[in-house]
Short mmCIF file of C-alpha atoms and ligand atoms in Angstrom, two decimals:
data_model
loop_
_atom_site.label_atom_id
_atom_site.label_comp_id
_atom_site.label_asym_id
_atom_site.label_seq_id
_atom_site.Cartn_x
_atom_site.Cartn_y
_atom_site.Cartn_z
CA MET M 1 -6.69 22.83 43.58
CA THR M 2 -5.49 24.94 40.65
CA SER M 3 -2.03 26.46 40.88
CA LEU M 4 -2.41 30.19 41.17
CA ASN M 5 -0.40 32.81 39.39
CA THR M 6 -0.30 36.22 40.95
CA SER M 7 -2.29 37.94 38.22
CA GLN M 8 -5.28 35.68 38.76
CA ARG M 9 -8.19 37.21 40.56
CA GLU M 10 -9.34 34.96 43.37
CA VAL M 11 -13.07 34.47 43.79
CA LEU M 12 -14.89 32.71 46.61
CA ILE M 13 -18.31 31.29 45.73
CA SER M 14 -20.62 30.25 48.57
CA GLY M 15 -22.94 27.40 47.49
CA ALA M 16 -22.41 24.37 45.22
CA SER M 17 -25.86 23.69 43.78
CA LEU M 18 -26.82 25.21 40.42
CA ALA M 19 -25.62 28.82 40.31
CA GLY M 20 -22.36 28.09 42.19
CA PRO M 21 -20.84 25.41 39.92
CA THR M 22 -22.07 27.22 36.79
CA LEU M 23 -20.36 30.41 37.88
CA ALA M 24 -17.24 28.44 38.87
CA TYR M 25 -17.11 26.78 35.42
CA TRP M 26 -17.22 30.04 33.52
CA LEU M 27 -14.90 31.95 35.85
CA HIS M 28 -12.32 29.17 35.61
CA ARG M 29 -12.59 29.30 31.84
CA TYR M 30 -11.95 33.05 32.01
CA GLY M 31 -8.79 32.55 34.08
CA PHE M 32 -10.04 33.27 37.61
CA ALA M 33 -8.84 31.21 40.58
CA VAL M 34 -12.05 29.89 42.13
CA THR M 35 -12.86 28.38 45.50
CA VAL M 36 -16.37 27.08 46.19
CA VAL M 37 -17.49 26.57 49.78
CA GLU M 38 -20.56 24.42 50.44
CA LYS M 39 -22.12 23.77 53.81
CA ALA M 40 -23.24 20.25 52.89
CA SER M 41 -20.71 17.43 52.87
CA ALA M 42 -21.10 16.83 49.09
CA PRO M 43 -23.13 18.23 46.19
CA ARG M 44 -26.71 17.53 47.18
CA GLY M 45 -28.20 14.63 45.23
CA GLY M 46 -31.82 13.59 44.91
CA GLY M 47 -34.56 16.13 44.99
CA TYR M 48 -37.60 17.09 43.04
CA PRO M 49 -37.75 17.51 39.26
CA ILE M 50 -36.97 20.97 37.91
CA ASP M 51 -37.25 22.69 34.54
CA VAL M 52 -34.47 24.13 32.43
CA ARG M 53 -35.94 26.25 29.70
CA GLY M 54 -35.38 28.85 27.01
CA THR M 55 -32.22 30.91 27.48
CA ALA M 56 -30.92 28.51 30.16
CA ILE M 57 -30.81 25.68 27.61
CA GLU M 58 -28.21 27.69 25.70
CA VAL M 59 -26.11 28.04 28.88
CA VAL M 60 -25.91 24.26 29.42
CA ARG M 61 -25.31 23.73 25.69
CA ARG M 62 -22.29 26.06 25.87
CA MET M 63 -21.05 24.10 28.89
CA GLY M 64 -21.14 20.91 26.81
CA ILE M 65 -23.65 19.06 29.00
CA LEU M 66 -26.83 19.41 26.95
CA PRO M 67 -26.68 15.87 25.44
CA GLN M 68 -26.21 14.38 28.90
CA LEU M 69 -29.09 16.40 30.31
CA GLN M 70 -31.28 15.40 27.37
CA GLN M 71 -30.61 11.77 28.36
CA ALA M 72 -31.81 12.59 31.87
CA HIS M 73 -34.93 14.40 30.61
CA ILE M 74 -37.97 13.06 32.45
CA ASP M 75 -40.42 13.31 29.56
CA THR M 76 -43.58 13.11 31.60
CA GLY M 77 -46.49 11.82 29.57
CA ARG M 78 -49.54 12.80 31.55
CA PHE M 79 -50.71 15.36 34.09
CA THR M 80 -54.00 14.33 35.72
CA PHE M 81 -55.99 16.71 37.89
CA LEU M 82 -58.29 15.24 40.50
CA GLY M 83 -61.24 16.61 42.43
CA ALA M 84 -61.93 16.44 46.18
CA ASP M 85 -63.11 12.80 46.01
CA GLY M 86 -60.17 11.72 43.81
CA GLY M 87 -62.24 11.62 40.62
CA GLU M 88 -60.51 12.77 37.42
CA VAL M 89 -61.22 16.38 36.45
CA VAL M 90 -59.01 16.54 33.39
CA ALA M 91 -55.86 14.84 32.02
CA LEU M 92 -53.49 16.56 29.64
CA HIS M 93 -49.93 16.83 28.39
CA PRO M 94 -47.73 18.59 31.00
CA TYR M 95 -46.32 21.04 28.48
CA ALA M 96 -49.80 22.40 27.86
CA VAL M 97 -49.73 23.60 31.47
CA ALA M 98 -46.10 24.67 31.87
CA GLY M 99 -45.49 26.77 28.75
CA SER M 100 -42.44 24.63 27.99
CA VAL M 101 -41.36 23.77 24.44
CA GLU M 102 -41.44 20.07 23.61
CA GLY M 103 -38.15 18.77 22.19
CA GLN M 104 -36.19 21.75 23.56
CA ASP M 105 -36.91 22.47 27.20
CA LEU M 106 -35.86 19.96 29.82
CA GLU M 107 -37.24 18.58 33.02
CA ILE M 108 -34.70 16.72 35.10
CA GLY M 109 -34.03 15.64 38.65
CA ARG M 110 -32.44 18.44 40.61
CA GLY M 111 -29.69 16.06 41.74
CA ASP M 112 -28.94 15.06 38.12
CA LEU M 113 -28.49 18.70 37.15
CA THR M 114 -26.31 19.47 40.18
CA ALA M 115 -24.13 16.43 39.47
CA ALA M 116 -23.71 17.33 35.80
CA LEU M 117 -22.74 20.93 36.62
CA TYR M 118 -20.33 19.83 39.36
CA ALA M 119 -18.64 17.34 37.01
CA THR M 120 -17.81 20.14 34.54
CA VAL M 121 -15.60 21.90 37.06
CA ARG M 122 -14.77 19.60 39.98
CA ASP M 123 -11.18 19.00 38.78
CA ASP M 124 -10.46 22.60 37.93
CA VAL M 125 -11.41 24.60 41.01
CA GLU M 126 -11.15 24.11 44.74
CA PHE M 127 -14.28 22.77 46.45
CA VAL M 128 -14.49 22.99 50.24
CA PHE M 129 -17.39 20.99 51.66
CA ASP M 130 -18.75 20.96 55.19
CA ASP M 131 -17.91 24.59 55.76
CA SER M 132 -19.45 28.01 55.29
CA VAL M 133 -18.72 31.70 55.56
CA ASP M 134 -18.93 33.13 59.06
CA THR M 135 -17.74 36.71 58.55
CA LEU M 136 -16.84 38.90 55.59
CA ASP M 137 -14.65 41.93 56.09
CA GLU M 138 -14.08 44.07 53.05
CA ASN M 139 -11.07 46.33 52.60
CA PRO M 140 -9.84 48.25 49.55
CA HIS M 141 -7.78 45.28 48.36
CA GLY M 142 -10.03 42.32 49.01
CA VAL M 143 -12.42 40.55 51.32
CA ASP M 144 -11.13 38.86 54.46
CA VAL M 145 -13.21 35.77 55.08
CA THR M 146 -13.52 33.76 58.26
CA PHE M 147 -15.03 30.32 57.81
CA ARG M 148 -17.11 28.39 60.32
CA SER M 149 -14.18 25.96 60.57
CA GLY M 150 -12.07 28.84 61.89
CA LYS M 151 -9.93 29.13 58.74
CA GLN M 152 -9.23 32.61 57.43
CA ARG M 153 -8.49 33.60 53.85
CA THR M 154 -8.58 36.68 51.64
CA PHE M 155 -10.27 36.82 48.23
CA ASP M 156 -10.59 39.55 45.61
CA LEU M 157 -14.31 38.91 45.30
CA VAL M 158 -17.03 36.89 47.03
CA VAL M 159 -20.22 35.67 45.39
CA GLY M 160 -23.19 34.31 47.32
CA ALA M 161 -24.79 31.43 45.38
CA ASP M 162 -26.23 30.03 48.57
CA GLY M 163 -29.90 29.98 47.72
CA MET M 164 -33.15 31.52 48.90
CA HIS M 165 -32.01 31.69 52.53
CA SER M 166 -28.53 32.96 51.63
CA GLY M 167 -26.11 33.52 54.49
CA THR M 168 -23.99 35.79 52.29
CA ARG M 169 -27.01 38.01 51.72
CA ARG M 170 -27.72 38.18 55.43
CA ILE M 171 -24.12 39.10 56.30
CA VAL M 172 -23.68 41.76 53.64
CA PHE M 173 -27.15 43.10 52.83
CA GLY M 174 -29.32 42.44 55.87
CA PRO M 175 -31.97 40.05 57.21
CA GLU M 176 -34.07 38.00 54.81
CA PRO M 177 -37.46 39.61 55.59
CA GLU M 178 -36.20 42.85 54.01
CA PHE M 179 -36.02 41.13 50.63
CA HIS M 180 -38.56 38.32 50.91
CA ARG M 181 -41.96 38.55 49.27
CA TYR M 182 -44.26 35.92 50.72
CA LEU M 183 -46.62 34.39 48.15
CA GLY M 184 -49.20 32.82 50.44
CA TYR M 185 -48.32 29.12 50.41
CA GLY M 186 -46.45 26.62 52.55
CA PHE M 187 -45.28 23.38 50.96
CA VAL M 188 -43.53 20.15 51.72
CA VAL M 189 -41.78 17.74 49.33
CA PHE M 190 -40.49 14.24 50.05
CA THR M 191 -40.20 10.86 48.38
CA MET M 192 -42.36 7.85 49.21
CA PRO M 193 -42.79 4.30 47.87
CA ASN M 194 -44.55 4.11 44.53
CA THR M 195 -47.37 1.87 45.66
CA PHE M 196 -49.68 3.57 43.18
CA GLY M 197 -48.34 1.99 39.99
CA LEU M 198 -47.62 5.44 38.56
CA SER M 199 -45.24 5.79 35.64
CA ARG M 200 -43.94 9.03 34.09
CA GLU M 201 -46.97 10.92 35.24
CA LEU M 202 -48.14 13.48 37.70
CA MET M 203 -51.44 13.36 39.58
CA MET M 204 -52.65 16.38 41.45
CA TRP M 205 -55.57 16.54 43.85
CA ASN M 206 -57.05 19.92 44.74
CA THR M 207 -59.58 21.45 47.03
CA PRO M 208 -59.64 25.22 47.60
CA GLY M 209 -56.35 26.14 49.26
CA ARG M 210 -55.00 22.59 49.33
CA ALA M 211 -53.06 20.59 46.74
CA ALA M 212 -51.51 17.14 46.97
CA ALA M 213 -49.45 15.70 44.14
CA LEU M 214 -47.67 12.47 43.31
CA TYR M 215 -45.02 12.60 40.63
CA ALA M 216 -43.51 9.43 39.13
CA THR M 217 -40.46 10.48 37.15
CA GLY M 218 -39.06 7.19 35.86
CA GLU M 219 -40.63 4.13 34.25
CA THR M 220 -39.08 1.63 36.63
CA HIS M 221 -38.83 3.95 39.56
CA ASP M 222 -39.96 2.46 42.86
CA GLU M 223 -40.37 5.88 44.45
CA VAL M 224 -42.57 8.87 43.74
CA HIS M 225 -42.14 12.52 44.66
CA ALA M 226 -44.90 13.66 46.98
CA PHE M 227 -45.79 17.33 47.17
CA LEU M 228 -48.27 19.06 49.48
CA ASN M 229 -48.84 22.75 48.84
CA PHE M 230 -51.33 24.71 50.92
CA HIS M 231 -52.58 28.27 51.29
CA GLN M 232 -51.45 30.12 54.43
CA PRO M 233 -52.39 33.80 54.47
CA GLU M 234 -49.64 34.54 57.01
CA GLN M 235 -46.16 33.09 56.58
CA PRO M 236 -45.80 30.28 59.17
CA LEU M 237 -42.51 31.61 60.49
CA ASP M 238 -42.82 29.72 63.76
CA VAL M 239 -42.41 26.31 62.09
CA LEU M 240 -39.61 27.14 59.62
CA ARG M 241 -36.86 25.60 61.72
CA ASP M 242 -38.88 22.87 63.41
CA PRO M 243 -39.53 19.71 61.33
CA GLU M 244 -41.96 18.26 63.88
CA ALA M 245 -44.02 21.46 63.92
CA GLN M 246 -43.95 21.43 60.09
CA ARG M 247 -45.36 17.91 60.01
CA GLU M 248 -48.06 18.84 62.49
CA LEU M 249 -49.03 21.92 60.50
CA VAL M 250 -49.33 19.84 57.32
CA ALA M 251 -51.27 17.05 59.07
CA ARG M 252 -53.71 19.61 60.54
CA THR M 253 -54.14 21.33 57.19
CA TYR M 254 -54.94 18.06 55.37
CA ALA M 255 -57.14 16.51 58.05
CA GLY M 256 -60.22 14.92 56.50
CA ALA M 257 -58.87 15.14 52.93
CA GLY M 258 -59.88 12.53 50.36
CA TRP M 259 -58.06 10.55 47.63
CA GLU M 260 -54.65 9.19 48.73
CA VAL M 261 -53.92 12.24 50.88
CA PRO M 262 -54.01 10.31 54.20
CA SER M 263 -51.29 7.94 52.87
CA LEU M 264 -49.21 10.94 51.77
CA VAL M 265 -49.49 12.47 55.23
CA LYS M 266 -48.53 9.14 56.79
CA ALA M 267 -45.53 8.83 54.45
CA MET M 268 -44.49 12.39 55.33
CA TYR M 269 -43.97 11.24 58.92
CA GLU M 270 -41.72 8.41 57.69
CA ALA M 271 -39.76 10.39 55.09
CA ASP M 272 -36.08 11.07 55.70
CA ASP M 273 -35.78 13.67 52.93
CA LEU M 274 -38.53 16.06 54.00
CA PHE M 275 -38.16 19.58 52.60
CA PHE M 276 -40.49 22.26 53.96
CA ASP M 277 -40.52 25.89 52.91
CA THR M 278 -42.87 28.69 52.01
CA ALA M 279 -43.40 29.99 48.50
CA GLY M 280 -41.69 33.32 48.15
CA GLN M 281 -39.50 35.54 46.03
CA ILE M 282 -36.31 37.44 46.75
CA ARG M 283 -36.39 40.96 45.40
CA MET M 284 -33.38 43.19 45.96
CA PRO M 285 -32.74 46.77 44.87
CA ALA M 286 -29.10 45.84 44.08
CA TRP M 287 -27.37 42.48 43.63
CA SER M 288 -23.93 43.61 44.77
CA SER M 289 -22.26 45.68 47.42
CA GLY M 290 -18.58 46.47 47.08
CA ARG M 291 -16.69 43.26 46.36
CA VAL M 292 -19.61 40.96 47.13
CA ALA M 293 -22.33 39.94 44.66
CA LEU M 294 -25.25 37.52 44.70
CA VAL M 295 -26.45 35.12 42.01
CA GLY M 296 -29.38 32.72 41.56
CA ASP M 297 -31.98 32.27 44.28
CA ALA M 298 -29.83 34.26 46.73
CA ALA M 299 -30.40 37.39 44.63
CA TYR M 300 -33.65 36.79 42.78
CA ALA M 301 -35.47 33.58 43.70
CA PRO M 302 -38.66 33.64 41.60
CA SER M 303 -40.38 30.77 43.58
CA PHE M 304 -41.34 27.32 42.36
CA LEU M 305 -44.65 28.82 41.20
CA THR M 306 -42.81 30.19 38.16
CA GLY M 307 -40.75 27.02 37.52
CA GLN M 308 -37.92 29.37 36.55
CA GLY M 309 -35.57 29.29 39.56
CA SER M 310 -33.09 26.90 37.98
CA SER M 311 -33.09 28.74 34.68
CA LEU M 312 -32.49 32.11 36.36
CA ALA M 313 -29.64 30.57 38.40
CA LEU M 314 -27.95 29.21 35.26
CA VAL M 315 -28.42 32.34 33.16
CA GLY M 316 -27.47 34.67 36.03
CA ALA M 317 -24.24 32.76 36.68
CA TYR M 318 -23.31 32.88 32.99
CA MET M 319 -23.99 36.62 32.81
CA LEU M 320 -22.08 37.39 36.01
CA ALA M 321 -19.00 35.43 34.90
CA ARG M 322 -19.05 37.07 31.49
CA SER M 323 -19.30 40.54 33.03
CA LEU M 324 -16.36 39.82 35.32
CA ALA M 325 -14.32 38.55 32.36
CA THR M 326 -15.18 41.57 30.25
CA HIS M 327 -14.62 44.32 32.84
CA GLY M 328 -11.33 44.57 34.70
CA ASP M 329 -12.99 46.47 37.50
CA HIS M 330 -15.47 44.58 39.69
CA VAL M 331 -17.71 47.63 40.21
CA ALA M 332 -18.20 47.99 36.45
CA ALA M 333 -18.62 44.19 36.11
CA PHE M 334 -21.31 43.92 38.80
CA CYS M 335 -23.06 46.92 37.28
CA ALA M 336 -23.06 45.32 33.80
CA TYR M 337 -24.28 41.97 35.22
CA GLU M 338 -27.25 43.68 36.79
CA ARG M 339 -27.96 45.97 33.82
CA ASP M 340 -27.97 43.07 31.35
CA THR M 341 -29.82 40.52 33.49
CA ARG M 342 -32.38 42.38 35.58
CA GLU M 343 -35.07 42.72 32.92
CA PHE M 344 -34.98 38.94 32.31
CA VAL M 345 -35.26 38.31 36.05
CA THR M 346 -38.11 40.80 36.44
CA MET M 347 -40.08 39.26 33.57
CA ASN M 348 -39.75 35.79 35.07
CA GLN M 349 -40.56 36.88 38.62
CA ALA M 350 -43.65 38.62 37.21
CA LEU M 351 -44.99 35.23 36.04
CA VAL M 352 -46.43 34.72 39.52
CA ASP M 353 -48.62 37.77 39.02
CA LYS M 354 -49.71 36.50 35.61
CA GLY M 355 -51.24 33.27 36.83
CA GLY M 356 -48.17 31.52 38.27
CA ALA M 357 -50.30 30.26 41.16
CA ARG M 358 -53.23 29.25 38.97
CA LEU M 359 -52.55 25.57 39.66
CA PHE M 360 -53.18 26.22 43.35
CA PRO M 361 -56.49 28.09 43.62
CA THR M 362 -57.51 29.19 47.08
CA THR M 363 -61.28 29.56 46.60
CA ALA M 364 -63.98 27.29 45.18
CA GLU M 365 -64.68 29.83 42.45
CA ALA M 366 -61.01 30.05 41.42
CA LEU M 367 -60.80 26.25 41.40
CA GLU M 368 -63.80 26.07 39.06
CA GLN M 369 -62.19 28.66 36.78
CA ARG M 370 -58.90 26.77 36.78
CA ASN M 371 -60.61 23.52 35.87
CA ALA M 372 -62.47 25.24 33.02
CA MET M 373 -59.15 26.68 31.81
CA LEU M 374 -57.55 23.22 31.91
CA ARG M 375 -60.41 21.70 29.93
CA ASP M 376 -59.87 24.41 27.31
CA LEU M 377 -56.21 23.43 27.12
CA VAL M 378 -57.23 19.87 26.21
CA ALA M 379 -59.21 21.27 23.33
CA MET M 380 -56.17 23.31 22.21
CA PRO M 381 -53.20 21.02 22.86
CA ALA M 382 -50.53 23.08 21.04
CA THR M 383 -48.10 24.54 23.56
CA THR M 384 -47.45 28.23 23.53
CA PRO M 385 -43.89 28.99 24.64
CA GLN M 386 -43.75 31.46 27.50
CA PRO M 387 -41.92 34.55 26.10
CA ALA M 388 -40.29 35.30 29.48
CA HIS M 389 -38.36 32.01 29.32
CA SER M 390 -36.35 33.15 26.29
CA ALA M 391 -36.47 36.91 26.77
CA LEU M 392 -32.70 37.23 27.11
CA VAL M 393 -30.56 36.48 24.07
CA LEU M 394 -27.36 35.10 25.56
CA PRO M 395 -24.32 37.14 24.52
CA GLU M 396 -21.32 35.21 23.16
CA PRO M 397 -18.88 34.06 25.86
CA ALA M 398 -15.92 36.33 26.56
CA PRO M 399 -12.63 34.99 25.16
CA ALA M 400 -11.37 32.05 27.21
CA VAL M 401 -7.99 32.35 28.93
C1 FAD T 501 -40.34 22.13 45.63
C2 FAD T 501 -39.55 22.96 44.66
C3 FAD T 501 -39.82 22.81 43.31
C4 FAD T 501 -39.10 23.57 42.40
N1 FAD T 501 -39.39 23.42 41.09
C5 FAD T 501 -38.68 24.12 40.18
C6 FAD T 501 -38.94 23.98 38.80
O1 FAD T 501 -39.80 23.23 38.36
N2 FAD T 501 -38.21 24.69 37.93
C7 FAD T 501 -37.21 25.52 38.36
O2 FAD T 501 -36.55 26.15 37.53
N3 FAD T 501 -36.94 25.70 39.65
C8 FAD T 501 -37.65 25.02 40.59
N4 FAD T 501 -37.39 25.19 41.90
C9 FAD T 501 -36.39 26.18 42.31
C10 FAD T 501 -34.98 25.70 42.16
O3 FAD T 501 -34.71 24.55 42.92
C11 FAD T 501 -34.06 26.85 42.64
O4 FAD T 501 -34.48 28.04 42.05
C12 FAD T 501 -32.64 26.60 42.22
O5 FAD T 501 -32.17 25.42 42.82
C13 FAD T 501 -31.74 27.79 42.62
O6 FAD T 501 -30.38 27.42 42.50
P1 FAD T 501 -29.27 28.12 43.36
O7 FAD T 501 -27.99 27.45 42.97
O8 FAD T 501 -29.37 29.60 43.21
O9 FAD T 501 -29.64 27.83 44.88
P2 FAD T 501 -29.89 26.46 45.63
O10 FAD T 501 -30.20 25.37 44.69
O11 FAD T 501 -30.83 26.73 46.72
O12 FAD T 501 -28.45 26.11 46.25
C14 FAD T 501 -27.87 26.77 47.31
C15 FAD T 501 -26.66 25.96 47.76
O13 FAD T 501 -25.97 26.69 48.76
C16 FAD T 501 -25.73 25.86 49.87
N5 FAD T 501 -25.71 26.73 51.03
C17 FAD T 501 -26.74 27.34 51.65
N6 FAD T 501 -26.31 28.13 52.63
C18 FAD T 501 -24.96 28.04 52.62
C19 FAD T 501 -23.94 28.64 53.39
N7 FAD T 501 -24.23 29.52 54.38
N8 FAD T 501 -22.66 28.33 53.12
C20 FAD T 501 -22.34 27.45 52.14
N9 FAD T 501 -23.28 26.85 51.37
C21 FAD T 501 -24.56 27.15 51.62
C22 FAD T 501 -26.88 24.87 49.87
O14 FAD T 501 -26.54 23.68 50.57
C23 FAD T 501 -27.04 24.62 48.37
O15 FAD T 501 -26.15 23.63 47.91
C24 FAD T 501 -38.10 24.47 42.84
C25 FAD T 501 -37.82 24.60 44.19
C26 FAD T 501 -38.53 23.86 45.10
C27 FAD T 501 -38.18 24.01 46.55
#
């Protein structure tokens, strides 16, 4: 734990994934005393591959971890789309589909990114694992916090970096449904043995409303990431907290499916790292209230359909820390954070309305159109960077303390 001097502003960050450690790093650099509380017992390892692109690359460069992340870059060689019977529809370079820039943008394991971010700040700020915020009570001088463990402390500011289903957001702003925009899909991710001989490649099977993918991210990897994403017109709220019901829903949805789907469904029942959720966005009219602000998925999750959640978390954390370092008053700082970041967030969230779900067509006609579009991409292999990814030019850091 850092020794505090009385002039330091004390900030509590809830969540130690991507936005939390990034914010902690920059706030520490700007002279804040930072505590991070995380409900898990350690930074969460493992997990599916994620993209870091455009403006977010500059954030990790300024944190000094770009070379390390480049080493961890997955560099997938092939993306093969399959039809109902498992036959190849089209195979192409992944960047042709994602709008990423080869040689600049990164795709890395979520756990690798979390570990790299945590390592930048683990010795400089206080991390409290296995705990979470129970109550927040704001007064003119600070926020009194009661933790689940029963401990009580007071901070100048509290930031919720606790993801899509943020507890901080619920406590301060209200229940999730008020801010959640359901995008029509349920999905499950897990790892399974790589009995398919796949190497640095992604295979995706589709029928209308159903997708099943296998993603091999390392040459010698003995496991693959399995991903089942399916159309559900109504959000399946009844299964969200019930893993057995989630498995049953998925098994029902994929009954009778071809290709390797039956072995994926079987492996889902055996997986110990199952992650089920629905595709959705968080849209809030304001990202702060009094002394409490939100960052990353907690404030503006764009959904995996945009592939921009990690990048928004990194950029948002950088912008929030810089605003707090630049403005003595937290009201002005939170206002500047939102003013300078919201357009970038809005552009990236809007990617779902501009074809973000095109990989997951829900009708036979849309699937035909998607396949025609993919075949056109093979004919035109040059990647076109997605302007939204770099729409924010990162301001210089505030002076370090
Ligand atoms: C299947 C899938 C694929 C994805 N693919 C991509 C992709 O290709 N590209 C991309 O950019 N993004 C992708 N994303 C999104 C990306 O993972 C998130 O946008 C990103 O992790 C957001 O970071 P965050 O730090 O804001 O929140 P999170 O990563 O969700 O972290 C929240 C943290 O807070 C902790 N926490 C939660 N509640 C509490 C509490 N009450 N108290 C204390 N701690 C708490 C959690 O344990 C976690 O450590 C994908 C997501 C999924 C699910």
